[in-house]
mmCIF file of C-alpha atoms and ligand atoms in Angstrom:
data_model
loop_
_atom_site.group_PDB
_atom_site.id
_atom_site.type_symbol
_atom_site.label_atom_id
_atom_site.label_comp_id
_atom_site.label_asym_id
_atom_site.label_seq_id
_atom_site.Cartn_x
_atom_site.Cartn_y
_atom_site.Cartn_z
ATOM 1 C CA MET J 1 9.734 -24.544 11.422
ATOM 2 C CA THR J 2 11.714 -27.355 9.765
ATOM 3 C CA ASP J 3 11.581 -26.612 6.304
ATOM 4 C CA ARG J 4 12.960 -23.161 6.413
ATOM 5 C CA MET J 5 15.880 -22.336 5.143
ATOM 6 C CA SER J 6 19.129 -20.690 7.007
ATOM 7 C CA LEU J 7 20.379 -17.705 5.214
ATOM 8 C CA ALA J 8 23.847 -19.642 5.115
ATOM 9 C CA ALA J 9 22.585 -21.929 3.550
ATOM 10 C CA CYS J 10 21.490 -19.727 0.342
ATOM 11 C CA ARG J 11 22.458 -19.756 -2.949
ATOM 12 C CA ARG J 12 22.020 -16.472 -3.833
ATOM 13 C CA VAL J 13 20.386 -13.471 -1.383
ATOM 14 C CA VAL J 14 19.031 -10.423 -1.851
ATOM 15 C CA ILE J 15 18.935 -7.714 0.896
ATOM 16 C CA LYS J 16 16.478 -4.837 1.187
ATOM 17 C CA ILE J 17 17.585 -2.332 3.273
ATOM 18 C CA GLY J 18 14.928 0.446 4.386
ATOM 19 C CA SER J 19 16.232 4.473 4.321
ATOM 20 C CA ALA J 20 15.539 5.052 7.834
ATOM 21 C CA LEU J 21 18.375 2.290 9.072
ATOM 22 C CA LEU J 22 20.919 4.068 7.268
ATOM 23 C CA VAL J 23 20.318 7.356 6.775
ATOM 24 C CA ASP J 24 20.046 9.521 10.164
ATOM 25 C CA ARG J 25 18.388 12.810 9.009
ATOM 26 C CA ALA J 26 20.037 14.723 11.047
ATOM 27 C CA SER J 27 23.499 13.177 11.406
ATOM 28 C CA GLY J 28 23.020 11.532 8.155
ATOM 29 C CA LEU J 29 25.064 8.228 7.508
ATOM 30 C CA ARG J 30 25.022 6.123 9.731
ATOM 31 C CA LYS J 31 28.255 4.551 9.470
ATOM 32 C CA THR J 32 28.947 2.114 12.443
ATOM 33 C CA TRP J 33 25.381 0.282 11.609
ATOM 34 C CA LEU J 34 26.608 0.075 7.338
ATOM 35 C CA ASP J 35 29.912 -0.780 8.588
ATOM 36 C CA ALA J 36 28.599 -4.003 10.398
ATOM 37 C CA MET J 37 26.152 -4.939 7.713
ATOM 38 C CA CYS J 38 28.893 -5.205 5.873
ATOM 39 C CA ASP J 39 30.557 -7.129 7.902
ATOM 40 C CA ASP J 40 27.300 -8.864 7.829
ATOM 41 C CA ILE J 41 27.845 -9.608 3.753
ATOM 42 C CA ALA J 42 31.344 -10.495 4.303
ATOM 43 C CA GLU J 43 30.269 -13.281 6.284
ATOM 44 C CA LEU J 44 27.569 -14.815 4.331
ATOM 45 C CA ALA J 45 30.165 -14.476 1.141
ATOM 46 C CA ALA J 46 32.989 -15.872 3.144
ATOM 47 C CA LYS J 47 30.156 -19.240 3.194
ATOM 48 C CA GLY J 48 29.920 -18.730 -0.833
ATOM 49 C CA VAL J 49 26.687 -17.222 -0.382
ATOM 50 C CA GLU J 50 25.429 -14.723 -3.454
ATOM 51 C CA VAL J 51 24.949 -11.322 -2.010
ATOM 52 C CA LEU J 52 22.572 -8.643 -3.800
ATOM 53 C CA VAL J 53 21.983 -5.217 -2.092
ATOM 54 C CA VAL J 54 18.863 -2.919 -3.319
ATOM 55 C CA SER J 55 19.190 0.187 -1.098
ATOM 56 C CA SER J 56 17.437 3.160 -0.152
ATOM 57 C CA GLY J 57 18.105 6.607 1.798
ATOM 58 C CA ALA J 58 19.047 8.050 -2.127
ATOM 59 C CA ILE J 59 16.519 10.966 -1.040
ATOM 60 C CA ALA J 60 16.883 10.582 2.395
ATOM 61 C CA MET J 61 21.011 10.867 1.958
ATOM 62 C CA GLY J 62 20.512 13.878 -0.059
ATOM 63 C CA ARG J 63 18.248 16.069 1.721
ATOM 64 C CA THR J 64 20.382 15.548 5.068
ATOM 65 C CA VAL J 65 23.346 16.831 2.433
ATOM 66 C CA LEU J 66 21.709 19.221 0.392
ATOM 67 C CA ASP J 67 19.738 20.676 3.992
ATOM 68 C CA ILE J 68 15.702 20.550 2.487
ATOM 69 C CA GLY J 69 14.024 20.890 5.482
ATOM 70 C CA SER J 70 11.244 18.596 6.478
ATOM 71 C CA GLY J 71 7.670 18.230 4.903
ATOM 72 C CA ALA J 72 7.053 16.774 1.326
ATOM 73 C CA LEU J 73 9.458 17.284 -1.389
ATOM 74 C CA LYS J 74 7.835 18.625 -4.604
ATOM 75 C CA LEU J 75 9.052 15.865 -7.362
ATOM 76 C CA GLU J 76 11.646 17.745 -8.221
ATOM 77 C CA GLU J 77 13.187 18.114 -4.932
ATOM 78 C CA SER J 78 13.172 14.623 -4.561
ATOM 79 C CA GLN J 79 14.875 14.045 -7.984
ATOM 80 C CA ALA J 80 17.893 16.630 -7.193
ATOM 81 C CA ALA J 81 18.035 15.295 -3.658
ATOM 82 C CA ALA J 82 18.341 11.740 -4.941
ATOM 83 C CA ALA J 83 21.055 12.735 -7.102
ATOM 84 C CA VAL J 84 22.787 13.915 -4.465
ATOM 85 C CA GLY J 85 22.570 11.302 -2.203
ATOM 86 C CA GLN J 86 22.693 8.234 -4.219
ATOM 87 C CA ILE J 87 26.589 9.647 -4.862
ATOM 88 C CA ALA J 88 26.920 9.615 -1.360
ATOM 89 C CA LEU J 89 24.853 5.990 -1.068
ATOM 90 C CA ALA J 90 27.282 4.694 -3.387
ATOM 91 C CA ARG J 91 30.273 5.394 -2.109
ATOM 92 C CA ALA J 92 29.514 4.493 1.418
ATOM 93 C CA TRP J 93 28.716 1.359 -0.189
ATOM 94 C CA SER J 94 31.597 0.817 -1.794
ATOM 95 C CA GLU J 95 34.394 2.360 1.063
ATOM 96 C CA GLY J 96 31.692 -0.373 3.516
ATOM 97 C CA LEU J 97 32.402 -3.349 1.347
ATOM 98 C CA SER J 98 36.363 -2.545 0.410
ATOM 99 C CA ARG J 99 37.150 -3.431 3.690
ATOM 100 C CA HIS J 100 36.031 -6.720 3.554
ATOM 101 C CA ASP J 101 37.901 -6.693 -0.142
ATOM 102 C CA LEU J 102 34.479 -7.136 -2.016
ATOM 103 C CA VAL J 103 33.658 -4.608 -4.720
ATOM 104 C CA ALA J 104 30.544 -2.900 -5.456
ATOM 105 C CA GLY J 105 28.934 -2.732 -8.576
ATOM 106 C CA GLN J 106 25.751 0.457 -8.974
ATOM 107 C CA ILE J 107 22.951 -0.228 -10.718
ATOM 108 C CA LEU J 108 20.462 1.968 -10.939
ATOM 109 C CA LEU J 109 17.026 1.144 -12.534
ATOM 110 C CA THR J 110 13.631 2.558 -13.683
ATOM 111 C CA LEU J 111 10.256 0.715 -14.192
ATOM 112 C CA GLY J 112 10.772 0.149 -17.621
ATOM 113 C CA ASP J 113 13.838 -1.732 -16.258
ATOM 114 C CA THR J 114 12.019 -4.505 -15.202
ATOM 115 C CA GLU J 115 8.716 -3.749 -17.547
ATOM 116 C CA GLU J 116 10.149 -4.225 -21.033
ATOM 117 C CA ARG J 117 10.876 -7.673 -21.373
ATOM 118 C CA ARG J 118 13.399 -6.732 -23.635
ATOM 119 C CA ARG J 119 15.162 -4.204 -20.916
ATOM 120 C CA TYR J 120 14.396 -6.919 -18.063
ATOM 121 C CA LEU J 121 16.822 -9.535 -20.002
ATOM 122 C CA ASN J 122 19.408 -6.526 -20.482
ATOM 123 C CA ALA J 123 19.429 -5.562 -16.883
ATOM 124 C CA ARG J 124 19.386 -9.502 -15.994
ATOM 125 C CA ALA J 125 22.598 -10.219 -18.173
ATOM 126 C CA THR J 126 24.371 -7.079 -16.507
ATOM 127 C CA LEU J 127 23.289 -8.306 -12.588
ATOM 128 C CA SER J 128 24.340 -11.936 -13.373
ATOM 129 C CA GLN J 129 27.869 -10.578 -15.104
ATOM 130 C CA LEU J 130 28.577 -8.414 -11.160
ATOM 131 C CA MET J 131 27.932 -11.584 -9.464
ATOM 132 C CA LYS J 132 30.232 -13.762 -12.161
ATOM 133 C CA LEU J 133 33.039 -11.281 -11.784
ATOM 134 C CA LYS J 134 32.298 -11.786 -7.562
ATOM 135 C CA ALA J 135 30.885 -7.921 -7.235
ATOM 136 C CA VAL J 136 28.229 -7.123 -4.297
ATOM 137 C CA PRO J 137 25.085 -5.462 -6.384
ATOM 138 C CA VAL J 138 23.869 -2.583 -4.950
ATOM 139 C CA ILE J 139 20.858 -1.428 -6.609
ATOM 140 C CA ASN J 140 18.096 1.520 -6.626
ATOM 141 C CA GLU J 141 15.476 3.016 -7.852
ATOM 142 C CA ASN J 142 17.029 5.676 -10.881
ATOM 143 C CA ASP J 143 15.157 8.215 -8.568
ATOM 144 C CA THR J 144 16.670 11.203 -10.445
ATOM 145 C CA VAL J 145 14.472 10.588 -13.699
ATOM 146 C CA ALA J 146 11.564 8.632 -12.255
ATOM 147 C CA THR J 147 8.287 10.370 -12.172
ATOM 148 C CA THR J 148 4.967 9.695 -10.525
ATOM 149 C CA GLU J 149 3.854 7.792 -12.800
ATOM 150 C CA ILE J 150 7.029 5.494 -14.154
ATOM 151 C CA ARG J 151 8.169 4.926 -10.568
ATOM 152 C CA TYR J 152 8.446 1.902 -8.689
ATOM 153 C CA GLY J 153 8.134 3.914 -5.442
ATOM 154 C CA ASP J 154 9.425 2.192 -3.032
ATOM 155 C CA ASN J 155 12.001 -0.510 -2.762
ATOM 156 C CA ASP J 156 9.876 -3.442 -1.896
ATOM 157 C CA ARG J 157 8.529 -4.499 -4.539
ATOM 158 C CA LEU J 158 11.980 -3.092 -6.263
ATOM 159 C CA ALA J 159 14.241 -6.037 -4.368
ATOM 160 C CA ALA J 160 11.352 -8.573 -5.314
ATOM 161 C CA ARG J 161 11.127 -8.108 -9.064
ATOM 162 C CA VAL J 162 15.251 -8.092 -8.332
ATOM 163 C CA ALA J 163 15.094 -11.601 -6.373
ATOM 164 C CA THR J 164 12.993 -12.997 -9.488
ATOM 165 C CA MET J 165 15.545 -11.361 -11.946
ATOM 166 C CA VAL J 166 18.331 -13.455 -10.638
ATOM 167 C CA GLY J 167 16.498 -16.503 -9.443
ATOM 168 C CA ALA J 168 17.342 -15.725 -5.477
ATOM 169 C CA ASP J 169 16.236 -17.929 -3.025
ATOM 170 C CA MET J 170 15.924 -15.280 -0.293
ATOM 171 C CA LEU J 171 14.644 -12.251 -0.574
ATOM 172 C CA VAL J 172 15.162 -10.439 2.851
ATOM 173 C CA LEU J 173 13.505 -6.982 3.880
ATOM 174 C CA LEU J 174 15.090 -5.067 6.635
ATOM 175 C CA SER J 175 13.231 -2.180 7.971
ATOM 176 C CA ASP J 176 12.313 -1.057 11.361
ATOM 177 C CA ILE J 177 9.300 -3.583 12.030
ATOM 178 C CA ASP J 178 10.385 -7.058 13.108
ATOM 179 C CA GLY J 179 7.517 -8.921 10.479
ATOM 180 C CA LEU J 180 3.504 -9.179 9.851
ATOM 181 C CA TYR J 181 1.200 -8.997 12.453
ATOM 182 C CA THR J 182 -2.625 -9.959 12.091
ATOM 183 C CA ALA J 183 -3.216 -6.070 12.641
ATOM 184 C CA PRO J 184 -0.885 -3.290 12.543
ATOM 185 C CA PRO J 185 0.520 -3.557 16.060
ATOM 186 C CA HIS J 186 0.794 -0.064 16.766
ATOM 187 C CA LEU J 187 -2.970 0.852 16.916
ATOM 188 C CA ASP J 188 -4.151 -2.763 17.772
ATOM 189 C CA PRO J 189 -2.734 -4.489 21.548
ATOM 190 C CA LYS J 190 -3.693 -7.222 20.118
ATOM 191 C CA ALA J 191 -2.319 -7.653 17.027
ATOM 192 C CA GLU J 192 -0.647 -10.817 16.710
ATOM 193 C CA PHE J 193 2.750 -11.499 15.428
ATOM 194 C CA LEU J 194 3.408 -13.969 12.820
ATOM 195 C CA PRO J 195 6.529 -16.074 12.888
ATOM 196 C CA PHE J 196 5.064 -18.576 9.350
ATOM 197 C CA ILE J 197 3.594 -17.255 6.538
ATOM 198 C CA PRO J 198 2.858 -20.666 3.999
ATOM 199 C CA ALA J 199 0.673 -19.129 1.193
ATOM 200 C CA ILE J 200 -0.163 -15.700 1.004
ATOM 201 C CA THR J 201 -3.930 -15.609 0.767
ATOM 202 C CA ALA J 202 -6.572 -13.096 0.937
ATOM 203 C CA ASP J 203 -6.728 -13.297 4.806
ATOM 204 C CA ILE J 204 -2.940 -12.237 5.072
ATOM 205 C CA GLU J 205 -3.669 -9.859 2.578
ATOM 206 C CA ALA J 206 -5.978 -8.359 4.001
ATOM 207 C CA MET J 207 -3.560 -8.070 7.060
ATOM 208 C CA ALA J 208 -1.470 -5.672 5.419
ATOM 209 C CA GLY J 209 -4.546 -3.173 5.144
ATOM 210 C CA GLY J 210 -5.997 -1.298 2.274
ATOM 211 C CA ALA J 211 -4.236 -0.274 -1.558
ATOM 212 C CA ALA J 212 -0.875 0.821 -2.210
ATOM 213 C CA SER J 213 -1.140 4.457 -1.161
ATOM 214 C CA GLU J 214 1.424 7.588 -1.305
ATOM 215 C CA LEU J 215 1.310 7.068 2.626
ATOM 216 C CA SER J 216 1.576 3.274 2.737
ATOM 217 C CA ARG J 217 4.899 3.318 0.805
ATOM 218 C CA GLY J 218 7.209 1.112 2.028
ATOM 219 C CA GLY J 219 4.971 -0.080 4.447
ATOM 220 C CA MET J 220 3.067 -3.902 4.927
ATOM 221 C CA ARG J 221 0.835 -3.802 1.969
ATOM 222 C CA THR J 222 4.375 -3.000 -0.322
ATOM 223 C CA LYS J 223 5.919 -5.965 1.562
ATOM 224 C CA ILE J 224 2.948 -7.883 0.793
ATOM 225 C CA ASP J 225 3.140 -7.132 -2.568
ATOM 226 C CA ALA J 226 7.173 -7.984 -3.024
ATOM 227 C CA GLY J 227 6.065 -11.991 -1.011
ATOM 228 C CA LYS J 228 3.613 -12.118 -3.737
ATOM 229 C CA ILE J 229 6.069 -11.084 -6.574
ATOM 230 C CA ALA J 230 8.800 -13.469 -4.587
ATOM 231 C CA THR J 231 7.001 -16.472 -3.766
ATOM 232 C CA ALA J 232 5.267 -17.421 -6.768
ATOM 233 C CA ALA J 233 8.595 -17.517 -8.124
ATOM 234 C CA GLY J 234 9.886 -19.552 -5.725
ATOM 235 C CA CYS J 235 11.890 -17.481 -3.358
ATOM 236 C CA ALA J 236 11.728 -16.881 -0.065
ATOM 237 C CA MET J 237 11.347 -13.757 1.945
ATOM 238 C CA ILE J 238 11.784 -12.594 5.348
ATOM 239 C CA ILE J 239 10.995 -9.518 6.981
ATOM 240 C CA ALA J 240 13.221 -8.753 9.872
ATOM 241 C CA SER J 241 14.262 -5.814 12.324
ATOM 242 C CA GLY J 242 16.354 -3.358 11.067
ATOM 243 C CA LYS J 243 16.880 -1.733 13.824
ATOM 244 C CA VAL J 244 20.502 -3.797 15.118
ATOM 245 C CA ASP J 245 23.346 -3.726 14.277
ATOM 246 C CA HIS J 246 24.175 -7.183 12.400
ATOM 247 C CA PRO J 247 20.670 -8.191 11.343
ATOM 248 C CA LEU J 248 21.599 -10.399 9.434
ATOM 249 C CA ARG J 249 23.701 -12.156 11.797
ATOM 250 C CA ALA J 250 20.509 -11.699 14.071
ATOM 251 C CA ILE J 251 17.952 -13.083 12.200
ATOM 252 C CA MET J 252 21.021 -16.890 11.587
ATOM 253 C CA ASP J 253 20.524 -16.539 15.347
ATOM 254 C CA GLY J 254 17.193 -16.630 16.189
ATOM 255 C CA ALA J 255 16.379 -12.670 16.071
ATOM 256 C CA ARG J 256 11.956 -12.825 15.921
ATOM 257 C CA HIS J 257 11.152 -12.536 11.917
ATOM 258 C CA SER J 258 8.294 -13.543 10.147
ATOM 259 C CA TRP J 259 9.174 -15.943 7.335
ATOM 260 C CA PHE J 260 6.822 -16.376 3.408
ATOM 261 C CA ALA J 261 7.034 -19.885 2.293
ATOM 262 C CA PRO J 262 7.946 -19.617 -1.461
ATOM 263 C CA SER J 263 5.073 -21.574 -3.233
ATOM 264 C CA PRO J 264 5.748 -25.083 -4.193
ATOM 265 C CA GLU J 265 4.703 -24.829 -7.792
ATOM 266 C CA PRO J 266 7.137 -21.543 -8.773
ATOM 267 C CA VAL J 267 6.430 -20.547 -12.130
ATOM 268 C CA LYS J 268 9.288 -20.148 -14.290
ATOM 269 C CA GLY J 269 11.334 -17.475 -16.635
ATOM 270 C CA TRP J 270 8.814 -16.098 -19.293
ATOM 271 C CA LYS J 271 5.898 -16.825 -16.393
ATOM 272 C CA THR J 272 7.536 -15.195 -13.915
ATOM 273 C CA TRP J 273 8.420 -11.968 -15.621
ATOM 274 C CA ILE J 274 4.093 -11.687 -16.255
ATOM 275 C CA ALA J 275 3.689 -12.416 -12.709
ATOM 276 C CA GLY J 276 6.031 -10.027 -10.970
ATOM 277 C CA LYS J 277 4.541 -7.111 -13.947
ATOM 278 C CA LEU J 278 4.016 -4.361 -11.527
ATOM 279 C CA VAL J 279 1.196 -2.197 -13.304
ATOM 280 C CA PRO J 280 -1.198 -4.430 -15.488
ATOM 281 C CA ALA J 281 -2.329 -2.124 -18.463
ATOM 282 C CA GLY J 282 -6.145 -3.665 -17.912
ATOM 283 C CA ARG J 283 -8.451 -5.960 -15.958
ATOM 284 C CA LEU J 284 -10.251 -9.100 -17.384
ATOM 285 C CA VAL J 285 -13.509 -9.397 -14.497
ATOM 286 C CA ILE J 286 -14.719 -13.086 -15.165
ATOM 287 C CA ASP J 287 -16.948 -15.216 -13.288
ATOM 288 C CA ASP J 288 -16.894 -18.221 -11.526
ATOM 289 C CA GLY J 289 -16.702 -20.712 -14.084
ATOM 290 C CA ALA J 290 -14.137 -18.905 -15.564
ATOM 291 C CA GLU J 291 -11.980 -19.127 -12.142
ATOM 292 C CA ARG J 292 -12.711 -23.056 -11.645
ATOM 293 C CA ALA J 293 -11.247 -23.339 -15.610
ATOM 294 C CA LEU J 294 -8.119 -20.907 -15.051
ATOM 295 C CA LEU J 295 -7.803 -23.258 -11.442
ATOM 296 C CA THR J 296 -7.570 -26.416 -13.522
ATOM 297 C CA GLY J 297 -4.890 -25.511 -15.874
ATOM 298 C CA LYS J 298 -7.255 -23.956 -18.530
ATOM 299 C CA SER J 299 -7.124 -20.636 -20.708
ATOM 300 C CA LEU J 300 -9.241 -18.494 -20.502
ATOM 301 C CA LEU J 301 -11.654 -18.355 -22.762
ATOM 302 C CA PRO J 302 -14.385 -15.094 -24.328
ATOM 303 C CA ALA J 303 -17.256 -17.014 -22.852
ATOM 304 C CA GLY J 304 -16.471 -16.504 -19.148
ATOM 305 C CA VAL J 305 -15.477 -12.694 -18.502
ATOM 306 C CA ARG J 306 -17.911 -10.381 -18.036
ATOM 307 C CA THR J 307 -15.757 -6.859 -18.259
ATOM 308 C CA ILE J 308 -13.049 -5.113 -19.837
ATOM 309 C CA GLU J 309 -11.472 -2.182 -17.645
ATOM 310 C CA GLY J 310 -8.767 -0.594 -19.237
ATOM 311 C CA ASP J 311 -7.229 0.226 -22.688
ATOM 312 C CA PHE J 312 -4.578 -2.103 -22.931
ATOM 313 C CA SER J 313 -3.502 -3.795 -26.849
ATOM 314 C CA ARG J 314 -2.825 -7.393 -27.753
ATOM 315 C CA GLY J 315 0.274 -8.929 -25.632
ATOM 316 C CA ASP J 316 -0.016 -5.855 -22.874
ATOM 317 C CA THR J 317 -0.270 -7.689 -19.147
ATOM 318 C CA VAL J 318 -4.036 -7.969 -17.901
ATOM 319 C CA ALA J 319 -5.108 -8.487 -14.377
ATOM 320 C CA VAL J 320 -7.712 -11.613 -14.558
ATOM 321 C CA MET J 321 -10.294 -10.419 -11.345
ATOM 322 C CA ALA J 322 -12.832 -12.565 -9.544
ATOM 323 C CA LEU J 323 -16.248 -11.368 -9.555
ATOM 324 C CA ASP J 324 -15.629 -10.662 -5.818
ATOM 325 C CA GLY J 325 -12.492 -8.414 -6.719
ATOM 326 C CA ARG J 326 -9.848 -11.118 -5.529
ATOM 327 C CA GLU J 327 -7.259 -10.611 -8.766
ATOM 328 C CA ILE J 328 -6.046 -14.477 -9.502
ATOM 329 C CA ALA J 329 -4.032 -13.952 -12.478
ATOM 330 C CA ARG J 330 -2.098 -12.113 -14.489
ATOM 331 C CA GLY J 331 -1.483 -12.983 -18.277
ATOM 332 C CA LEU J 332 -0.973 -11.216 -21.844
ATOM 333 C CA SER J 333 -4.310 -10.409 -23.502
ATOM 334 C CA GLY J 334 -4.643 -12.189 -26.892
ATOM 335 C CA TYR J 335 -6.699 -9.555 -27.818
ATOM 336 C CA ASP J 336 -6.790 -5.380 -27.554
ATOM 337 C CA ALA J 337 -9.399 -3.867 -25.184
ATOM 338 C CA GLN J 338 -11.738 -2.732 -27.541
ATOM 339 C CA GLU J 339 -11.576 -6.475 -29.504
ATOM 340 C CA ALA J 340 -12.116 -7.589 -25.804
ATOM 341 C CA ARG J 341 -15.381 -5.915 -24.642
ATOM 342 C CA LEU J 342 -16.982 -7.480 -28.321
ATOM 343 C CA ILE J 343 -16.324 -10.641 -27.369
ATOM 344 C CA SER J 344 -16.509 -10.966 -24.030
ATOM 345 C CA GLY J 345 -19.268 -13.453 -23.385
ATOM 346 C CA LYS J 346 -19.274 -15.158 -26.486
ATOM 347 C CA LYS J 347 -18.688 -18.544 -27.615
ATOM 348 C CA SER J 348 -15.038 -18.930 -29.268
ATOM 349 C CA ALA J 349 -17.187 -20.046 -32.443
ATOM 350 C CA ASP J 350 -18.775 -16.757 -32.726
ATOM 351 C CA ILE J 351 -15.610 -14.380 -32.756
ATOM 352 C CA GLU J 352 -14.950 -14.362 -36.440
ATOM 353 C CA GLY J 353 -18.958 -13.253 -36.945
ATOM 354 C CA VAL J 354 -18.676 -10.845 -34.408
ATOM 355 C CA LEU J 355 -15.060 -9.235 -35.376
ATOM 356 C CA GLY J 356 -14.865 -10.689 -39.128
ATOM 357 C CA TYR J 357 -11.806 -12.338 -38.697
ATOM 358 C CA ALA J 358 -10.943 -15.486 -37.007
ATOM 359 C CA GLY J 359 -9.465 -14.692 -33.822
ATOM 360 C CA ARG J 360 -7.288 -16.889 -31.049
ATOM 361 C CA ALA J 361 -9.791 -19.037 -29.020
ATOM 362 C CA ALA J 362 -8.730 -17.819 -26.036
ATOM 363 C CA MET J 363 -8.789 -14.105 -24.706
ATOM 364 C CA VAL J 364 -5.461 -15.285 -22.563
ATOM 365 C CA HIS J 365 -3.347 -18.214 -23.519
ATOM 366 C CA ARG J 366 -2.519 -20.918 -21.017
ATOM 367 C CA ASP J 367 1.126 -20.353 -21.945
ATOM 368 C CA ASP J 368 0.894 -16.665 -21.170
ATOM 369 C CA LEU J 369 -1.034 -16.838 -17.772
ATOM 370 C CA VAL J 370 0.026 -17.125 -14.392
ATOM 371 C CA MET J 371 -1.936 -17.606 -11.476
ATOM 372 C CA THR J 372 -1.439 -14.933 -8.423
ATOM 373 C CA ALA J 373 -4.183 -15.605 -6.270
ATOM 374 C CA ALA J 374 -4.383 -16.037 -2.553
ATOM 375 C CA ARG J 375 -6.833 -18.305 -3.472
ATOM 376 C CA LYS J 376 -10.960 -18.006 -1.999
ATOM 377 C CA ALA J 377 -10.728 -18.088 1.744
ATOM 378 C CA LYS J 378 -12.627 -21.222 2.780
ATOM 379 C CA SER J 379 -15.718 -20.980 4.324
ATOM 380 C CA LYS J 380 -16.207 -22.027 8.067
ATOM 381 C CA GLU J 381 -18.456 -25.013 6.469
ATOM 382 C CA GLU J 382 -15.918 -25.496 3.683
ATOM 383 C CA ALA J 383 -12.839 -25.220 6.660
ATOM 384 C CA ASN J 384 -15.131 -28.206 9.070
ATOM 385 C CA ALA J 385 -15.346 -30.346 6.432
HETATM 386 N N1 LIG Z 1 14.643 4.762 -4.267
HETATM 387 C C1 LIG Z 1 14.163 5.380 -2.555
HETATM 388 C C2 LIG Z 1 15.799 6.355 -2.174
HETATM 389 O O1 LIG Z 1 16.628 5.615 -2.208
HETATM 390 C C3 LIG Z 1 13.318 5.058 -1.478
HETATM 391 C C4 LIG Z 1 12.363 4.322 -1.871
HETATM 392 C C5 LIG Z 1 11.690 3.323 -0.662
HETATM 393 O O2 LIG Z 1 11.917 3.941 0.110
HETATM 394 O O3 LIG Z 1 11.072 1.745 -0.707
HETATM 395 O O4 LIG Z 1 15.606 7.202 -1.566
#
């Protein structure tokens, strides 16, 4: 594909590394692999590419060190495992990179560090300072304090959030799967490999399976979610296998991978933050007329809103849903959920009569609104027309 950008031609790249690549549950750190990975990073750095690493493996490593048996861990067990494993992981990265005279800087993020605007800007400032100083940021979730309710849970979306935070031009997700298939390849022998994904449409989302769950954690679903966050902000994404030594070199040498094109109209700054928000506080279901209006860049007016779900405050991020259940946009609500319920379906001119004061004309103003989806898949007739 001619419009694909080579890794070596990127300005800034975020590499996400899955736990199983770095840690063997029986023997611990996979040092040979890590050393080869550090060779690849150094090779890119020598070409002037700024590399950031999002490294999983704290919990897996801690389990090995503490010898906590197989099976699901209780929350406090995984927190303790992460506390032990993260030290080992940080040391491994620091030593691996120092062989190439590169300095590693550890950053542990919690959900609030990317979801609250002020903390987001703070984390971003630290990352850019590290890069200015030519250090390689090594990032993970702070699993020692993350609880089920307040965690990313998977490093795919965390890595996408980091990629948009630093304005990366490429996000590489390395795991045990070499890319996106039309169906899970281990279940369906007819599954076809997709080397190039120009846009994450509803069809592509369907290939990744159902909603994220504990089972699909770190699976294709979270990778596609990561793709939506990254590509909307103008960052390309690669899903490639990390099972070989030197996986980045392999990609540059043409090893099979899926390449997700960045959006041709990336959103910037403030809107990138809104679009990448991981947990919307509520949902607004809108009618077809409102959907058409949003597609032409208009604000969301109360008249086009059918139902309000969730309990949110003014200024919170809400997901805007089409009648058929597709998420089409994210935006900051101009009203509390309670007020939104009162004025949904009403003309803007009637708002004052309902609320007793003159509110804003828009439920979500276009300056605070980002289209996130997946346009409706064209019907066969439309496609053939
Ligand atoms: N943060 C977790 C860890 O380092 C990994 C999350 C994931 O597998 O995506 O153990």
